[in-house]
Coordinates of C-alpha atoms in Angstrom, one line a residue:
M13 CA -0.3 -0.3 0.0
N14 CA 1.4 3.7 -0.7
I15 CA 0.9 5.7 2.3
E16 CA 0.8 8.8 0.2
K17 CA -2.6 7.6 -1.4
V18 CA -4.4 7.4 1.9
D19 CA -6.8 9.9 2.8
L20 CA -6.6 10.7 6.4
N21 CA -10.1 11.7 6.7
L22 CA -11.1 8.2 5.8
L23 CA -9.7 7.1 9.0
V24 CA -11.6 9.3 11.0
Y25 CA -14.4 7.8 9.5
L26 CA -13.7 4.4 10.2
D27 CA -12.6 5.4 13.5
V28 CA -16.5 6.5 14.3
L29 CA -18.0 3.4 12.0
L30 CA -16.5 0.8 14.3
R31 CA -17.6 2.9 17.2
E32 CA -21.2 3.9 16.5
R33 CA -21.3 0.5 14.3
N34 CA -24.0 2.6 12.7
V35 CA -23.6 4.4 9.2
T36 CA -26.8 7.1 10.2
R37 CA -25.4 8.0 13.7
A38 CA -21.6 8.1 12.2
A39 CA -22.7 10.5 9.6
S40 CA -24.5 12.6 12.0
Y41 CA -21.6 12.8 14.4
L42 CA -19.4 13.3 11.7
G43 CA -21.6 16.3 10.5
I44 CA -21.9 14.8 6.4
T45 CA -24.4 13.6 4.6
Q46 CA -24.9 9.5 5.1
P47 CA -24.5 9.3 1.1
A48 CA -21.1 10.8 2.0
L49 CA -20.2 8.3 4.5
S50 CA -21.4 5.5 2.5
N51 CA -19.0 6.4 -0.1
G52 CA -16.3 6.9 2.7
L53 CA -17.1 3.2 3.7
R54 CA -16.6 2.0 -0.1
R55 CA -13.2 3.5 0.0
L56 CA -12.1 2.0 3.2
R57 CA -12.9 -1.4 2.0
D58 CA -11.2 -0.9 -1.1
L59 CA -8.0 0.3 0.8
F60 CA -8.0 -2.7 3.1
D61 CA -9.3 -5.3 0.6
D62 CA -11.8 -6.3 3.4
P63 CA -15.7 -5.4 4.0
L64 CA -14.9 -4.2 7.2
L65 CA -18.5 -3.8 8.8
V66 CA -20.8 -6.1 7.7
R67 CA -24.8 -6.0 8.1
T68 CA -25.6 -9.1 10.6
S69 CA -29.0 -9.5 12.7
E70 CA -27.2 -7.3 15.4
G71 CA -26.7 -4.5 12.9
M72 CA -23.1 -3.5 11.5
T73 CA -20.9 -6.2 12.5
P74 CA -17.4 -5.5 12.4
T75 CA -14.8 -8.0 10.8
E76 CA -12.0 -9.7 12.3
R77 CA -9.5 -7.1 10.1
A78 CA -11.8 -4.3 11.6
L79 CA -11.2 -5.1 15.2
E80 CA -7.9 -5.3 14.3
L81 CA -7.7 -1.8 13.2
Q82 CA -9.7 -0.2 15.8
P83 CA -7.2 0.4 18.1
V84 CA -4.4 1.2 15.5
V85 CA -6.5 3.9 13.9
R86 CA -7.3 5.5 17.2
S87 CA -3.7 5.4 18.2
V88 CA -3.0 7.1 15.1
L89 CA -5.6 9.7 14.7
A90 CA -4.7 10.5 18.7
A91 CA -1.4 11.4 17.7
V92 CA -2.6 13.3 14.9
E93 CA -4.8 15.2 16.9
R94 CA -2.0 15.9 19.5
A95 CA -0.1 17.3 16.7
V96 CA -2.2 19.7 15.2
Q97 CA -4.1 20.8 18.1
P98 CA -2.8 23.4 19.7
K99 CA -1.7 22.9 23.9
K100 CA -4.1 25.2 25.1
P101 CA -7.3 26.3 24.4
F102 CA -7.7 29.0 21.5
E103 CA -7.9 32.3 23.8
P104 CA -9.7 35.1 21.7
A105 CA -8.1 38.3 23.1
P106 CA -4.5 38.2 22.9
A107 CA -4.5 35.8 19.5
T108 CA -3.2 37.2 16.4
R109 CA -4.6 34.4 14.1
V110 CA -5.0 34.7 10.2
F111 CA -8.4 33.5 9.1
R112 CA -8.8 33.4 5.2
I113 CA -12.3 33.2 4.6
M114 CA -14.0 32.8 0.9
A115 CA -17.3 35.1 0.7
S116 CA -19.3 35.9 -2.2
D117 CA -19.6 39.9 -2.5
Y118 CA -23.3 39.4 -1.0
A119 CA -21.6 37.8 2.1
E120 CA -19.0 40.1 2.4
G121 CA -21.4 42.9 2.0
T122 CA -24.1 41.9 4.6
L123 CA -22.4 39.4 7.2
I124 CA -18.7 40.3 7.1
P125 CA -18.9 43.9 8.7
A126 CA -20.7 42.7 11.8
V127 CA -18.4 40.0 12.1
L128 CA -15.7 42.7 12.2
E129 CA -17.8 44.5 14.5
R130 CA -17.3 41.5 17.0
L131 CA -13.5 41.2 16.0
R132 CA -12.6 44.0 17.4
E133 CA -14.3 43.9 20.8
E134 CA -13.2 40.1 21.8
A135 CA -10.1 39.5 19.1
P136 CA -8.9 42.8 17.9
G137 CA -5.3 40.7 17.0
V138 CA -7.0 38.5 14.3
V139 CA -6.8 39.3 10.7
L140 CA -9.4 38.6 8.4
D141 CA -7.8 37.8 4.6
I142 CA -11.2 37.7 2.4
M143 CA -11.2 36.2 -0.5
T144 CA -13.1 35.5 -3.7
P145 CA -14.8 32.5 -5.3
S146 CA -12.5 32.8 -8.3
D147 CA -9.5 33.0 -6.0
V148 CA -10.1 29.8 -4.3
S149 CA -10.6 26.0 -5.6
Y150 CA -12.3 23.4 -3.6
L151 CA -9.0 21.7 -3.3
N152 CA -7.6 24.4 -1.4
V153 CA -10.7 23.9 1.0
E154 CA -10.7 20.5 1.2
Q155 CA -6.2 20.8 1.8
G156 CA -7.4 23.5 4.7
K157 CA -5.8 26.6 3.1
V158 CA -8.6 28.3 3.1
D159 CA -10.4 28.5 6.7
M160 CA -13.9 28.4 5.2
V161 CA -16.2 29.4 2.7
I162 CA -19.5 31.8 2.8
N163 CA -21.7 31.5 -0.3
R164 CA -24.4 30.0 -1.8
F165 CA -23.9 26.8 -3.8
D166 CA -26.0 24.5 -6.0
S167 CA -23.4 21.7 -4.8
M168 CA -20.3 21.0 -2.8
P169 CA -17.9 18.2 -1.8
Q170 CA -20.0 15.6 0.4
S171 CA -16.9 15.6 2.5
F172 CA -17.3 18.9 3.6
H173 CA -18.6 20.2 6.9
Q174 CA -21.4 22.8 6.3
T175 CA -23.9 24.7 8.1
T176 CA -26.6 27.0 6.9
V177 CA -25.8 30.8 7.9
W178 CA -29.4 32.0 7.2
Q179 CA -32.2 32.0 4.5
D180 CA -33.0 34.6 2.2
S181 CA -35.7 35.8 -0.2
F182 CA -35.4 38.6 -2.9
S183 CA -36.3 42.1 -3.2
C184 CA -36.1 44.6 -6.2
L185 CA -34.6 47.6 -6.3
L186 CA -35.3 50.7 -8.6
S187 CA -35.3 54.3 -8.3
V188 CA -38.0 56.9 -7.2
D189 CA -38.0 58.3 -10.6
N190 CA -38.1 55.3 -12.5
P191 CA -42.0 55.2 -14.4
I192 CA -43.0 52.0 -13.0
V193 CA -42.4 52.7 -9.4
D194 CA -45.9 53.4 -9.0
G195 CA -47.5 50.9 -11.0
F196 CA -45.1 47.5 -10.3
D197 CA -46.6 44.6 -11.3
L198 CA -45.1 41.4 -13.3
E199 CA -46.1 43.2 -16.6
S200 CA -44.0 46.2 -16.1
Y201 CA -41.3 44.4 -14.5
L202 CA -40.8 42.4 -17.5
Q203 CA -41.2 45.7 -19.7
A204 CA -38.5 47.1 -17.6
Q205 CA -34.5 46.9 -18.3
H206 CA -32.9 44.7 -15.9
V207 CA -29.2 44.2 -13.7
W208 CA -28.5 40.7 -13.7
V209 CA -26.0 39.7 -10.8
S210 CA -24.5 36.3 -9.7
K211 CA -21.8 34.4 -8.8
T212 CA -22.5 31.5 -6.5
G213 CA -19.6 28.8 -7.9
M214 CA -15.8 28.4 -7.4
G215 CA -13.0 28.8 -9.6
V216 CA -12.2 31.4 -12.6
G217 CA -15.5 32.3 -14.2
V218 CA -16.6 32.8 -17.8
G219 CA -18.8 35.6 -19.5
V220 CA -22.3 35.1 -20.0
D221 CA -23.7 34.6 -23.5
P222 CA -27.5 36.1 -23.6
S223 CA -28.6 33.8 -26.9
A224 CA -27.2 30.7 -25.0
G225 CA -29.7 29.7 -23.2
Q226 CA -27.7 29.2 -19.9
D227 CA -28.5 28.6 -16.4
L228 CA -28.9 32.2 -15.4
G229 CA -30.0 31.4 -11.5
W230 CA -32.5 31.8 -9.6
V231 CA -34.4 35.0 -10.5
D232 CA -34.4 33.8 -14.1
E233 CA -35.3 30.1 -13.6
A234 CA -38.6 31.5 -11.3
L235 CA -39.5 33.4 -14.6
A236 CA -39.3 30.1 -16.9
R237 CA -41.4 28.1 -14.4
I238 CA -44.1 30.6 -15.3
G239 CA -43.2 31.0 -19.0
R240 CA -42.0 34.6 -18.8
K241 CA -38.3 36.1 -19.2
R242 CA -37.1 39.5 -18.6
H243 CA -35.0 41.7 -20.7
I244 CA -31.5 41.9 -19.0
T245 CA -29.4 45.1 -20.1
V246 CA -26.5 44.6 -17.9
Y247 CA -24.7 41.3 -16.7
T248 CA -22.2 41.9 -13.1
R249 CA -21.1 39.8 -10.7
H250 CA -20.6 42.0 -8.0
Y251 CA -24.0 42.5 -6.1
Q252 CA -22.5 46.4 -4.5
V253 CA -22.5 47.5 -8.0
A254 CA -26.2 46.1 -9.3
V255 CA -27.3 48.1 -5.7
R256 CA -25.8 51.3 -7.1
L257 CA -27.0 51.1 -10.7
A258 CA -30.8 50.7 -9.0
A259 CA -30.1 54.3 -8.8
Q260 CA -30.5 54.7 -12.8
K261 CA -33.6 55.8 -14.0
H262 CA -34.8 52.9 -16.3
L263 CA -32.8 49.9 -14.4
V264 CA -34.3 47.2 -12.2
V265 CA -32.4 45.1 -10.3
T266 CA -33.5 42.0 -8.3
V267 CA -31.1 41.2 -5.1
P268 CA -31.2 39.4 -1.8
S269 CA -33.4 41.3 0.7
K270 CA -30.9 41.4 3.4
L271 CA -28.7 43.4 0.8
A272 CA -31.8 45.1 -0.3
L273 CA -32.4 46.7 3.1
Q274 CA -28.9 48.0 3.1
M275 CA -30.8 51.1 0.5
R276 CA -33.8 51.4 2.9
D277 CA -32.4 54.6 4.2
N278 CA -31.8 55.9 0.5
A279 CA -34.4 58.4 -0.7
Q280 CA -34.0 57.8 -3.9
I281 CA -34.3 54.1 -3.8
A282 CA -37.7 52.3 -3.6
I283 CA -38.0 48.5 -2.1
K284 CA -40.3 46.5 -3.8
T285 CA -41.4 42.7 -3.6
P286 CA -41.0 40.9 -6.7
P287 CA -44.7 40.7 -8.5
F288 CA -43.9 37.0 -9.1
E289 CA -42.5 34.2 -6.8
I290 CA -39.1 33.7 -6.1
P291 CA -37.8 30.9 -3.6
P292 CA -35.5 31.6 -1.0
F293 CA -32.0 30.1 -1.0
E294 CA -29.5 29.7 1.6
L295 CA -26.0 31.0 2.1
K296 CA -24.0 28.3 3.6
M297 CA -20.5 28.1 5.4
A298 CA -18.1 24.7 4.9
W299 CA -15.1 23.8 6.0
S300 CA -12.5 20.9 5.3
P301 CA -13.0 18.1 7.9
L302 CA -9.0 18.7 8.8
L303 CA -10.3 21.7 10.4
Q304 CA -13.5 20.7 12.1
R305 CA -11.9 20.0 15.6
N306 CA -9.5 23.5 15.4
P307 CA -10.4 25.0 18.5
G308 CA -9.6 28.5 16.7
H309 CA -11.5 27.5 13.7
Q310 CA -14.4 26.2 16.0
W311 CA -14.3 29.5 17.7
M312 CA -14.8 32.0 14.8
R313 CA -17.7 29.5 13.1
R314 CA -19.6 30.1 16.3
L315 CA -19.0 33.7 16.2
I316 CA -19.8 34.0 12.6
T317 CA -22.5 31.9 13.8
E318 CA -24.1 34.0 16.4
V319 CA -23.4 37.4 14.5
A320 CA -25.6 35.8 11.6
Q321 CA -28.4 35.0 13.8
T322 CA -28.4 38.7 15.8
L323 CA -28.2 39.9 12.1
D324 CA -31.2 37.9 11.1
R325 CA -33.4 39.1 14.0
G326 CA -32.8 42.3 13.1
S327 CA -33.9 42.2 9.8
K328 CA -36.9 40.2 10.6
A329 CA -37.6 43.3 12.6
T330 CA -37.3 46.1 10.2
H331 CA -38.6 44.2 7.2
P332 CA -41.0 41.6 8.7
A333 CA -42.6 40.6 4.7
V334 CA -38.9 38.9 4.2
T335 CA -39.0 35.7 5.7
F336 CA -35.6 34.1 7.2
M337 CA -34.4 30.9 8.8
E338 CA -34.1 30.6 12.4

């Protein structure tokens, strides 16, 4: 066996599986999906050329080979944990750690400022290195080179740990001088000129071809479901740019509601509910299994989650028509 081909995460999976002897419970403990753990078990069986766990009338029963491996795997993982974990619990006040976070500019504009406020209070020496989706690959995250990614994801590797930061709906922004502002309905929406904004994935982006019929995201998919299509004049990957374009007299910008609410004090911008149903989406935070038990990483995840919950409650109070996830 070539040790370079052994994935340390698989040993973590095996350790938990042999302890729990139940795929569902083991997946829950690890914070991954059951299919991801089942795939890991298949890889383990190939790696050791042994079934390892066999279904019997008493449940999942370890093979003789698995019982031989159990103390060895536990010893190896314990040694790795001792090597990578700090000797002391993470203390935020004196910490000087850099956290590298990939965040969409939607997340950067709505969540990160409040996170920075908390850091100034609790961990003034902590530095955030905010990266864009185009800066980062899934391999960077898997290897722990990026601490966490905060974005909307259509899909992500099953091995990643993840949690929902919040759920957001959509709102429309348009100038108070826009001719349709007082009669804002589906027909006037479709007759208007629109700004498209999106960049949800990771890796280097490609240009949009308006005639290609490619996937344009939540808003246009929602329109397609009712057999309609909007007229897009501008394509951008930056939500902050899109929000500012709403001040132009003939443009309509449809963006996540948390971002739209940042314009509520701008007397030149009107915030409208979309005249058709757009399903809400989830902003997620994901990270590598290698960082799951790191005390500093755990502290930062808790801080981000607490900040998000506070913003969530504030958004509900300011704009109760917008629904957010508890």
